[in-house]
Amino acid sequence: MRARNIKPTAMRELVLEVLSRQTAAIGLPELEEHFEKADRTTLYRTLKTFEEKKLIHKIDDGTGTVKYALCSETCECEPDDLHVHFLCKKCEKTYCLYNIPVPTINLPPGFQLDGVNMVVNGICSNCRT
Amino acid sequence: MRARNIKPTAMRELVLEVLSRQTAAIGLPELEEHFEKADRTTLYRTLKTFEEKKLIHKIDDGTGTVKYALCSETCECEPDDLHVHFLCKKCEKTYCLYNIPVPTINLPPGFQLDGVNMVVNGICSNCRT
DNA sequence: ATGAGGGATGCAACTGTATTGCAAAGTTAT
DNA sequence: ATAACTTTGCAATACAGTTGCATCCCTCAT
């Protein structure tokens, strides 16, 4: 996991472990609840570091809380690596649809594309049963 | 313009006028700057009303400030009406790409699609010259 | 071993956006 | 004119995110 060039401290190991246990993306406030002792700032900076090193990616699902989820092994967070996210408005959870790539967009002339944030919202399969 | 069933007050006329003058989407803080006397709350609620009545639509571009832009005449904010948005990371402006519809997404079985938020970021044609 | 340097952590304070409660002002219909 | 309802303004609050600074910990060179 530290092929991403991150110094593995105890804190970071723990945070990474929590992250890998998630089935949905997780935000800073929710991450805090998993730790009694750790400080918000530390978690904040840990997420920031992880994101910079492309171990996790940021998802802004419009709920007001930025969420994070693990990147795939080979992800470089380039436009080609990106996938669609799904926000369920019932359970409020945000899922990575890893196998649904973000469609290619043809921008007007003169526009340079660097990244895409695509969040689909609706009701997830769990909440519809 | 009030085919959208909104009671036309003086404030609302003014806000709408400012909105229609924009070439880029505008957020509440920036909207405030256009008014010396009006209160933030009033503007906030005006935007909210406009949004509910589908006169404007919300854009969460990930900058931390939700932006708004006018809907097209016939827009009902259904998935079919949606277009792509572009956030320039240089000028920080967010543009509606009205003529680029959001691509259709095939969700996994059991998922119900209600809406899509798609924001492309990069450098706009103005900033690249 | 030891001490210096650099990164990591924790605490506290702060920023900025969004939001709500409540009272005052305005509008509309009878 | 008056009652019912809506809109506006002020104040206060909530909450995520962020920064400054001091402390701690680890590593490396002497």
mmCIF file of C-alpha atoms (C1' of nucleotides) in Angstrom:
data_model
loop_
_atom_site.group_PDB
_atom_site.id
_atom_site.type_symbol
_atom_site.label_atom_id
_atom_site.label_comp_id
_atom_site.label_asym_id
_atom_site.label_seq_id
_atom_site.Cartn_x
_atom_site.Cartn_y
_atom_site.Cartn_z
ATOM 1 C CA MET A 1 0.000 0.000 0.000
ATOM 2 C CA ARG A 2 2.894 2.307 0.519
ATOM 3 C CA ALA A 3 3.853 1.969 -3.058
ATOM 4 C CA ARG A 4 2.285 5.417 -2.963
ATOM 5 C CA ASN A 5 5.281 6.800 -1.140
ATOM 6 C CA ILE A 6 3.660 7.656 2.152
ATOM 7 C CA LYS A 7 5.482 7.248 5.401
ATOM 8 C CA PRO A 8 3.499 4.646 7.313
ATOM 9 C CA THR A 9 2.782 5.933 10.784
ATOM 10 C CA ALA A 10 0.486 4.269 13.268
ATOM 11 C CA MET A 11 -2.254 6.810 12.698
ATOM 12 C CA ARG A 12 -2.105 6.390 8.985
ATOM 13 C CA GLU A 13 -2.284 2.638 9.221
ATOM 14 C CA LEU A 14 -5.426 2.953 11.299
ATOM 15 C CA VAL A 15 -7.036 5.478 8.988
ATOM 16 C CA LEU A 16 -6.259 3.359 5.980
ATOM 17 C CA GLU A 17 -7.732 0.352 7.683
ATOM 18 C CA VAL A 18 -10.978 2.191 8.380
ATOM 19 C CA LEU A 19 -11.066 3.411 4.810
ATOM 20 C CA SER A 20 -10.657 -0.058 3.375
ATOM 21 C CA ARG A 21 -13.483 -1.383 5.496
ATOM 22 C CA GLN A 22 -15.974 1.088 4.018
ATOM 23 C CA THR A 23 -18.435 0.076 1.361
ATOM 24 C CA ALA A 24 -19.296 3.719 0.764
ATOM 25 C CA ALA A 25 -17.244 6.878 0.621
ATOM 26 C CA ILE A 26 -16.612 8.551 3.954
ATOM 27 C CA GLY A 27 -16.257 12.162 5.014
ATOM 28 C CA LEU A 28 -14.099 13.758 7.661
ATOM 29 C CA PRO A 29 -16.887 14.137 10.258
ATOM 30 C CA GLU A 30 -17.861 10.501 9.909
ATOM 31 C CA LEU A 31 -14.252 9.407 9.993
ATOM 32 C CA GLU A 32 -13.821 11.197 13.304
ATOM 33 C CA GLU A 33 -16.480 9.016 14.864
ATOM 34 C CA HIS A 34 -14.305 6.005 14.261
ATOM 35 C CA PHE A 35 -11.616 7.441 16.497
ATOM 36 C CA GLU A 36 -11.970 8.394 20.087
ATOM 37 C CA LYS A 37 -8.532 9.777 20.603
ATOM 38 C CA ALA A 38 -7.386 11.121 17.293
ATOM 39 C CA ASP A 39 -7.678 14.780 16.578
ATOM 40 C CA ARG A 40 -9.734 16.160 13.726
ATOM 41 C CA THR A 41 -6.736 17.997 12.348
ATOM 42 C CA THR A 42 -4.656 14.869 12.145
ATOM 43 C CA LEU A 43 -7.369 13.029 10.289
ATOM 44 C CA TYR A 44 -7.836 16.030 8.046
ATOM 45 C CA ARG A 45 -4.185 16.132 7.156
ATOM 46 C CA THR A 46 -3.992 12.397 6.772
ATOM 47 C CA LEU A 47 -6.772 12.489 4.219
ATOM 48 C CA LYS A 48 -5.063 15.365 2.489
ATOM 49 C CA THR A 49 -1.810 13.461 2.285
ATOM 50 C CA PHE A 50 -3.530 10.332 1.051
ATOM 51 C CA GLU A 51 -5.273 12.356 -1.602
ATOM 52 C CA GLU A 52 -2.100 14.051 -2.784
ATOM 53 C CA LYS A 53 -0.392 10.698 -3.061
ATOM 54 C CA LYS A 54 -3.414 9.353 -4.952
ATOM 55 C CA LEU A 55 -4.190 6.645 -2.485
ATOM 56 C CA ILE A 56 -7.705 8.026 -2.144
ATOM 57 C CA HIS A 57 -9.809 10.390 -4.208
ATOM 58 C CA LYS A 58 -12.138 13.170 -3.250
ATOM 59 C CA ILE A 59 -15.841 13.126 -4.055
ATOM 60 C CA ASP A 60 -17.969 16.212 -3.766
ATOM 61 C CA ASP A 61 -21.475 14.849 -3.745
ATOM 62 C CA GLY A 62 -23.162 18.140 -2.955
ATOM 63 C CA THR A 63 -24.172 17.201 0.580
ATOM 64 C CA GLY A 64 -21.832 19.758 2.044
ATOM 65 C CA THR A 65 -19.379 17.146 3.241
ATOM 66 C CA VAL A 66 -16.549 16.121 0.980
ATOM 67 C CA LYS A 67 -16.151 12.370 0.948
ATOM 68 C CA TYR A 68 -13.203 10.138 0.194
ATOM 69 C CA ALA A 69 -12.763 6.625 -1.121
ATOM 70 C CA LEU A 70 -9.857 4.395 -2.000
ATOM 71 C CA CYS A 71 -8.408 4.602 -5.450
ATOM 72 C CA SER A 72 -7.895 1.478 -7.439
ATOM 73 C CA GLU A 73 -4.411 0.014 -7.489
ATOM 74 C CA THR A 74 -3.342 1.623 -10.729
ATOM 75 C CA CYS A 75 -5.286 4.877 -10.452
ATOM 76 C CA GLU A 76 -3.450 8.064 -11.278
ATOM 77 C CA CYS A 77 -6.589 10.231 -11.014
ATOM 78 C CA GLU A 78 -6.262 11.171 -14.649
ATOM 79 C CA PRO A 79 -9.463 11.753 -16.634
ATOM 80 C CA ASP A 80 -9.151 8.215 -17.955
ATOM 81 C CA ASP A 81 -9.081 6.738 -14.469
ATOM 82 C CA LEU A 82 -12.240 8.416 -13.278
ATOM 83 C CA HIS A 83 -15.475 6.656 -12.510
ATOM 84 C CA VAL A 84 -19.003 7.748 -11.761
ATOM 85 C CA HIS A 85 -20.257 8.212 -8.196
ATOM 86 C CA PHE A 86 -23.711 7.593 -6.887
ATOM 87 C CA LEU A 87 -25.390 9.446 -4.036
ATOM 88 C CA CYS A 88 -28.463 7.788 -2.579
ATOM 89 C CA LYS A 89 -30.832 10.419 -1.317
ATOM 90 C CA LYS A 90 -32.419 8.003 1.052
ATOM 91 C CA CYS A 91 -29.484 6.541 2.958
ATOM 92 C CA GLU A 92 -27.276 9.525 2.061
ATOM 93 C CA LYS A 93 -24.429 7.224 1.205
ATOM 94 C CA THR A 94 -22.098 7.831 -1.685
ATOM 95 C CA TYR A 95 -20.822 4.892 -3.666
ATOM 96 C CA CYS A 96 -18.005 4.546 -6.148
ATOM 97 C CA LEU A 97 -19.207 2.902 -9.332
ATOM 98 C CA TYR A 98 -15.711 1.721 -10.132
ATOM 99 C CA ASN A 99 -16.804 -0.107 -13.257
ATOM 100 C CA ILE A 100 -18.637 2.837 -14.787
ATOM 101 C CA PRO A 101 -16.083 5.193 -16.314
ATOM 102 C CA VAL A 102 -16.890 8.842 -16.737
ATOM 103 C CA PRO A 103 -17.993 9.385 -20.350
ATOM 104 C CA THR A 104 -15.746 11.369 -22.611
ATOM 105 C CA ILE A 105 -16.805 14.964 -23.068
ATOM 106 C CA ASN A 106 -16.013 17.067 -26.096
ATOM 107 C CA LEU A 107 -15.470 20.563 -24.832
ATOM 108 C CA PRO A 108 -15.869 23.661 -26.987
ATOM 109 C CA PRO A 109 -12.704 24.788 -28.764
ATOM 110 C CA GLY A 110 -10.135 26.423 -26.506
ATOM 111 C CA PHE A 111 -11.153 24.560 -23.368
ATOM 112 C CA GLN A 112 -8.627 22.292 -21.684
ATOM 113 C CA LEU A 113 -9.977 19.354 -19.714
ATOM 114 C CA ASP A 114 -8.155 18.350 -16.559
ATOM 115 C CA GLY A 115 -10.688 16.455 -14.497
ATOM 116 C CA VAL A 116 -14.320 15.564 -14.112
ATOM 117 C CA ASN A 117 -16.603 15.200 -11.134
ATOM 118 C CA MET A 118 -19.713 13.221 -11.971
ATOM 119 C CA VAL A 119 -22.215 12.355 -9.300
ATOM 120 C CA VAL A 120 -25.459 10.613 -10.087
ATOM 121 C CA ASN A 121 -28.144 10.760 -7.457
ATOM 122 C CA GLY A 122 -31.225 8.687 -6.908
ATOM 123 C CA ILE A 123 -32.066 5.627 -4.855
ATOM 124 C CA CYS A 124 -29.608 2.814 -4.371
ATOM 125 C CA SER A 125 -30.496 -0.841 -4.739
ATOM 126 C CA ASN A 126 -30.442 -1.405 -1.006
ATOM 127 C CA CYS A 127 -32.984 1.317 -0.289
ATOM 128 C CA ARG A 128 -35.335 0.220 -3.051
ATOM 129 C CA THR A 129 -35.937 -3.287 -1.789
ATOM 130 C CA MET B 1 -40.455 35.175 -16.735
ATOM 131 C CA ARG B 2 -43.021 34.575 -14.110
ATOM 132 C CA ALA B 3 -44.442 31.709 -16.039
ATOM 133 C CA ARG B 4 -42.624 29.944 -13.239
ATOM 134 C CA ASN B 5 -45.289 30.991 -10.784
ATOM 135 C CA ILE B 6 -43.225 33.266 -8.602
ATOM 136 C CA LYS B 7 -44.670 36.375 -7.075
ATOM 137 C CA PRO B 8 -42.669 39.220 -8.596
ATOM 138 C CA THR B 9 -41.431 41.460 -5.833
ATOM 139 C CA ALA B 10 -38.995 44.315 -6.302
ATOM 140 C CA MET B 11 -36.142 42.350 -4.758
ATOM 141 C CA ARG B 12 -36.757 39.371 -6.951
ATOM 142 C CA GLU B 13 -36.835 41.497 -10.064
ATOM 143 C CA LEU B 14 -33.459 42.897 -9.147
ATOM 144 C CA VAL B 15 -31.951 39.542 -8.351
ATOM 145 C CA LEU B 16 -33.236 38.082 -11.572
ATOM 146 C CA GLU B 17 -31.796 40.996 -13.471
ATOM 147 C CA VAL B 18 -28.369 40.429 -11.959
ATOM 148 C CA LEU B 19 -28.613 36.738 -12.715
ATOM 149 C CA SER B 20 -29.452 37.317 -16.347
ATOM 150 C CA ARG B 21 -26.484 39.625 -16.768
ATOM 151 C CA GLN B 22 -24.016 36.933 -15.702
ATOM 152 C CA THR B 23 -21.963 35.016 -18.212
ATOM 153 C CA ALA B 24 -20.915 32.578 -15.500
ATOM 154 C CA ALA B 25 -22.755 30.975 -12.617
ATOM 155 C CA ILE B 26 -22.864 33.035 -9.450
ATOM 156 C CA GLY B 27 -22.835 32.105 -5.780
ATOM 157 C CA LEU B 28 -24.519 33.723 -2.820
ATOM 158 C CA PRO B 29 -21.424 35.577 -1.553
ATOM 159 C CA GLU B 30 -20.770 37.066 -4.955
ATOM 160 C CA LEU B 31 -24.409 37.919 -5.394
ATOM 161 C CA GLU B 32 -24.301 39.874 -2.149
ATOM 162 C CA GLU B 33 -21.650 42.149 -3.560
ATOM 163 C CA HIS B 34 -24.096 43.333 -6.178
ATOM 164 C CA PHE B 35 -26.372 44.676 -3.487
ATOM 165 C CA GLU B 36 -25.524 47.264 -0.912
ATOM 166 C CA LYS B 37 -28.771 47.215 0.942
ATOM 167 C CA ALA B 38 -30.192 43.764 0.587
ATOM 168 C CA ASP B 39 -29.724 41.245 3.330
ATOM 169 C CA ARG B 40 -27.942 37.978 2.804
ATOM 170 C CA THR B 41 -30.921 36.035 4.076
ATOM 171 C CA THR B 42 -33.243 37.594 1.565
ATOM 172 C CA LEU B 43 -30.923 36.779 -1.281
ATOM 173 C CA TYR B 44 -30.475 33.292 0.086
ATOM 174 C CA ARG B 45 -34.202 32.708 0.193
ATOM 175 C CA THR B 46 -34.720 34.301 -3.164
ATOM 176 C CA LEU B 47 -32.281 31.877 -4.720
ATOM 177 C CA LYS B 48 -33.976 29.041 -2.917
ATOM 178 C CA THR B 49 -37.362 30.056 -4.236
ATOM 179 C CA PHE B 50 -36.025 30.480 -7.736
ATOM 180 C CA GLU B 51 -34.481 27.059 -7.553
ATOM 181 C CA GLU B 52 -37.644 25.377 -6.308
ATOM 182 C CA LYS B 53 -39.587 26.961 -9.106
ATOM 183 C CA LYS B 54 -36.938 25.857 -11.579
ATOM 184 C CA LEU B 55 -36.069 29.295 -12.758
ATOM 185 C CA ILE B 56 -32.438 28.662 -11.837
ATOM 186 C CA HIS B 57 -30.446 25.547 -11.114
ATOM 187 C CA LYS B 58 -27.833 24.784 -8.538
ATOM 188 C CA ILE B 59 -24.262 23.874 -9.421
ATOM 189 C CA ASP B 60 -21.915 22.402 -6.897
ATOM 190 C CA ASP B 61 -18.526 22.866 -8.477
ATOM 191 C CA GLY B 62 -16.541 21.764 -5.474
ATOM 192 C CA THR B 63 -15.189 25.201 -4.616
ATOM 193 C CA GLY B 64 -17.165 25.301 -1.412
ATOM 194 C CA THR B 65 -19.605 27.831 -2.758
ATOM 195 C CA VAL B 66 -22.753 26.615 -4.428
ATOM 196 C CA LYS B 67 -23.411 28.520 -7.603
ATOM 197 C CA TYR B 68 -26.557 29.223 -9.545
ATOM 198 C CA ALA B 69 -27.404 29.920 -13.153
ATOM 199 C CA LEU B 70 -30.558 30.491 -15.139
ATOM 200 C CA CYS B 71 -32.405 27.525 -16.515
ATOM 201 C CA SER B 72 -33.357 27.470 -20.137
ATOM 202 C CA GLU B 73 -36.905 28.417 -20.973
ATOM 203 C CA THR B 74 -38.251 24.894 -21.076
ATOM 204 C CA CYS B 75 -36.055 23.330 -18.417
ATOM 205 C CA GLU B 76 -37.745 21.097 -15.872
ATOM 206 C CA CYS B 77 -34.460 20.001 -14.302
ATOM 207 C CA GLU B 78 -35.140 16.425 -15.314
ATOM 208 C CA PRO B 79 -32.167 14.243 -16.240
ATOM 209 C CA ASP B 80 -32.898 14.961 -19.893
ATOM 210 C CA ASP B 81 -32.653 18.696 -19.357
ATOM 211 C CA LEU B 82 -29.261 18.636 -17.695
ATOM 212 C CA HIS B 83 -26.085 19.980 -19.197
ATOM 213 C CA VAL B 84 -22.417 19.834 -18.314
ATOM 214 C CA HIS B 85 -20.726 22.554 -16.268
ATOM 215 C CA PHE B 86 -17.193 23.770 -16.547
ATOM 216 C CA LEU B 87 -15.066 25.130 -13.728
ATOM 217 C CA CYS B 88 -11.970 27.024 -14.763
ATOM 218 C CA LYS B 89 -9.291 26.575 -12.154
ATOM 219 C CA LYS B 90 -7.589 29.741 -13.210
ATOM 220 C CA CYS B 91 -10.377 32.308 -13.153
ATOM 221 C CA GLU B 92 -12.457 30.162 -10.798
ATOM 222 C CA LYS B 93 -15.533 30.820 -12.879
ATOM 223 C CA THR B 94 -18.147 28.195 -13.524
ATOM 224 C CA TYR B 95 -19.852 28.094 -16.882
ATOM 225 C CA CYS B 96 -22.967 26.339 -18.093
ATOM 226 C CA LEU B 97 -22.267 24.379 -21.246
ATOM 227 C CA TYR B 98 -25.899 24.551 -22.251
ATOM 228 C CA ASN B 99 -25.303 22.743 -25.514
ATOM 229 C CA ILE B 100 -23.472 19.797 -24.003
ATOM 230 C CA PRO B 101 -26.025 17.451 -22.481
ATOM 231 C CA VAL B 102 -25.028 15.145 -19.667
ATOM 232 C CA PRO B 103 -24.326 11.722 -21.172
ATOM 233 C CA THR B 104 -26.697 8.905 -20.377
ATOM 234 C CA ILE B 105 -25.457 6.573 -17.667
ATOM 235 C CA ASN B 106 -26.467 2.966 -17.312
ATOM 236 C CA LEU B 107 -26.611 2.276 -13.613
ATOM 237 C CA PRO B 108 -26.265 -1.189 -12.123
ATOM 238 C CA PRO B 109 -29.545 -3.067 -11.686
ATOM 239 C CA GLY B 110 -31.700 -1.819 -8.824
ATOM 240 C CA PHE B 111 -30.450 1.741 -8.949
ATOM 241 C CA GLN B 112 -32.894 4.514 -9.722
ATOM 242 C CA LEU B 113 -31.526 7.623 -11.408
ATOM 243 C CA ASP B 114 -33.036 10.969 -10.450
ATOM 244 C CA GLY B 115 -30.401 13.536 -11.313
ATOM 245 C CA VAL B 116 -26.823 14.094 -12.302
ATOM 246 C CA ASN B 117 -24.238 16.670 -11.362
ATOM 247 C CA MET B 118 -21.397 16.772 -13.830
ATOM 248 C CA VAL B 119 -18.637 19.328 -13.506
ATOM 249 C CA VAL B 120 -15.650 19.356 -15.793
ATOM 250 C CA ASN B 121 -12.661 21.345 -14.653
ATOM 251 C CA GLY B 122 -9.682 22.677 -16.502
ATOM 252 C CA ILE B 123 -8.806 25.942 -18.182
ATOM 253 C CA CYS B 124 -11.366 27.968 -20.052
ATOM 254 C CA SER B 125 -10.782 29.473 -23.461
ATOM 255 C CA ASN B 126 -10.423 32.964 -22.026
ATOM 256 C CA CYS B 127 -7.647 32.011 -19.659
ATOM 257 C CA ARG B 128 -5.725 30.065 -22.259
ATOM 258 C CA THR B 129 -5.210 32.922 -24.664
ATOM 259 C "C1'" DA C 1 25.153 7.643 22.312
ATOM 260 C "C1'" DT C 2 23.665 12.270 21.285
ATOM 261 C "C1'" DG C 3 21.932 16.151 19.435
ATOM 262 C "C1'" DA C 4 20.012 18.528 15.258
ATOM 263 C "C1'" DG C 5 16.549 18.508 11.667
ATOM 264 C "C1'" DG C 6 12.290 17.309 9.683
ATOM 265 C "C1'" DG C 7 7.985 15.417 9.645
ATOM 266 C "C1'" DA C 8 3.765 14.105 12.362
ATOM 267 C "C1'" DT C 9 0.499 15.074 15.868
ATOM 268 C "C1'" DG C 10 -2.530 17.690 18.995
ATOM 269 C "C1'" DC C 11 -4.755 21.794 20.697
ATOM 270 C "C1'" DA C 12 -6.969 26.014 19.985
ATOM 271 C "C1'" DA C 13 -8.650 29.402 17.393
ATOM 272 C "C1'" DC C 14 -10.587 31.100 13.173
ATOM 273 C "C1'" DT C 15 -12.775 31.412 8.474
ATOM 274 C "C1'" DG C 16 -16.534 31.254 5.439
ATOM 275 C "C1'" DT C 17 -20.839 29.359 3.769
ATOM 276 C "C1'" DA C 18 -25.172 27.953 4.753
ATOM 277 C "C1'" DT C 19 -29.166 28.068 7.653
ATOM 278 C "C1'" DT C 20 -32.863 29.096 11.170
ATOM 279 C "C1'" DG C 21 -35.871 31.973 14.571
ATOM 280 C "C1'" DC C 22 -38.233 35.782 15.211
ATOM 281 C "C1'" DA C 23 -40.090 40.242 14.642
ATOM 282 C "C1'" DA C 24 -41.238 43.970 11.429
ATOM 283 C "C1'" DA C 25 -42.944 45.441 7.038
ATOM 284 C "C1'" DG C 26 -45.550 44.729 3.061
ATOM 285 C "C1'" DT C 27 -49.319 42.581 0.265
ATOM 286 C "C1'" DT C 28 -53.909 40.709 -0.747
ATOM 287 C "C1'" DA C 29 -58.576 39.576 -0.236
ATOM 288 C "C1'" DT C 30 -62.699 40.255 2.135
ATOM 289 C "C1'" DA D 1 -60.128 48.661 7.725
ATOM 290 C "C1'" DT D 2 -58.785 44.282 9.168
ATOM 291 C "C1'" DA D 3 -57.252 39.638 9.136
ATOM 292 C "C1'" DA D 4 -54.340 36.198 6.871
ATOM 293 C "C1'" DC D 5 -50.429 35.449 4.504
ATOM 294 C "C1'" DT D 6 -45.980 36.417 2.394
ATOM 295 C "C1'" DT D 7 -41.696 38.697 2.160
ATOM 296 C "C1'" DT D 8 -37.889 41.033 4.208
ATOM 297 C "C1'" DG D 9 -34.272 42.136 7.656
ATOM 298 C "C1'" DC D 10 -31.553 41.356 11.730
ATOM 299 C "C1'" DA D 11 -29.327 38.376 14.799
ATOM 300 C "C1'" DA D 12 -27.645 34.261 16.089
ATOM 301 C "C1'" DT D 13 -26.184 29.693 15.114
ATOM 302 C "C1'" DA D 14 -24.402 25.371 12.885
ATOM 303 C "C1'" DC D 15 -20.940 23.100 10.723
ATOM 304 C "C1'" DA D 16 -17.188 21.746 7.537
ATOM 305 C "C1'" DG D 17 -12.882 23.058 6.590
ATOM 306 C "C1'" DT D 18 -8.548 25.230 7.576
ATOM 307 C "C1'" DT D 19 -4.375 27.417 9.794
ATOM 308 C "C1'" DG D 20 -0.792 28.667 13.527
ATOM 309 C "C1'" DC D 21 1.887 27.145 16.874
ATOM 310 C "C1'" DA D 22 3.872 24.173 20.244
ATOM 311 C "C1'" DT D 23 5.142 19.513 21.145
ATOM 312 C "C1'" DC D 24 6.458 14.993 20.156
ATOM 313 C "C1'" DC D 25 8.761 11.394 17.580
ATOM 314 C "C1'" DC D 26 11.767 9.405 14.400
ATOM 315 C "C1'" DT D 27 15.972 9.370 11.711
ATOM 316 C "C1'" DC D 28 20.423 10.488 10.514
ATOM 317 C "C1'" DA D 29 25.051 12.459 10.967
ATOM 318 C "C1'" DT D 30 28.482 13.404 14.071
#
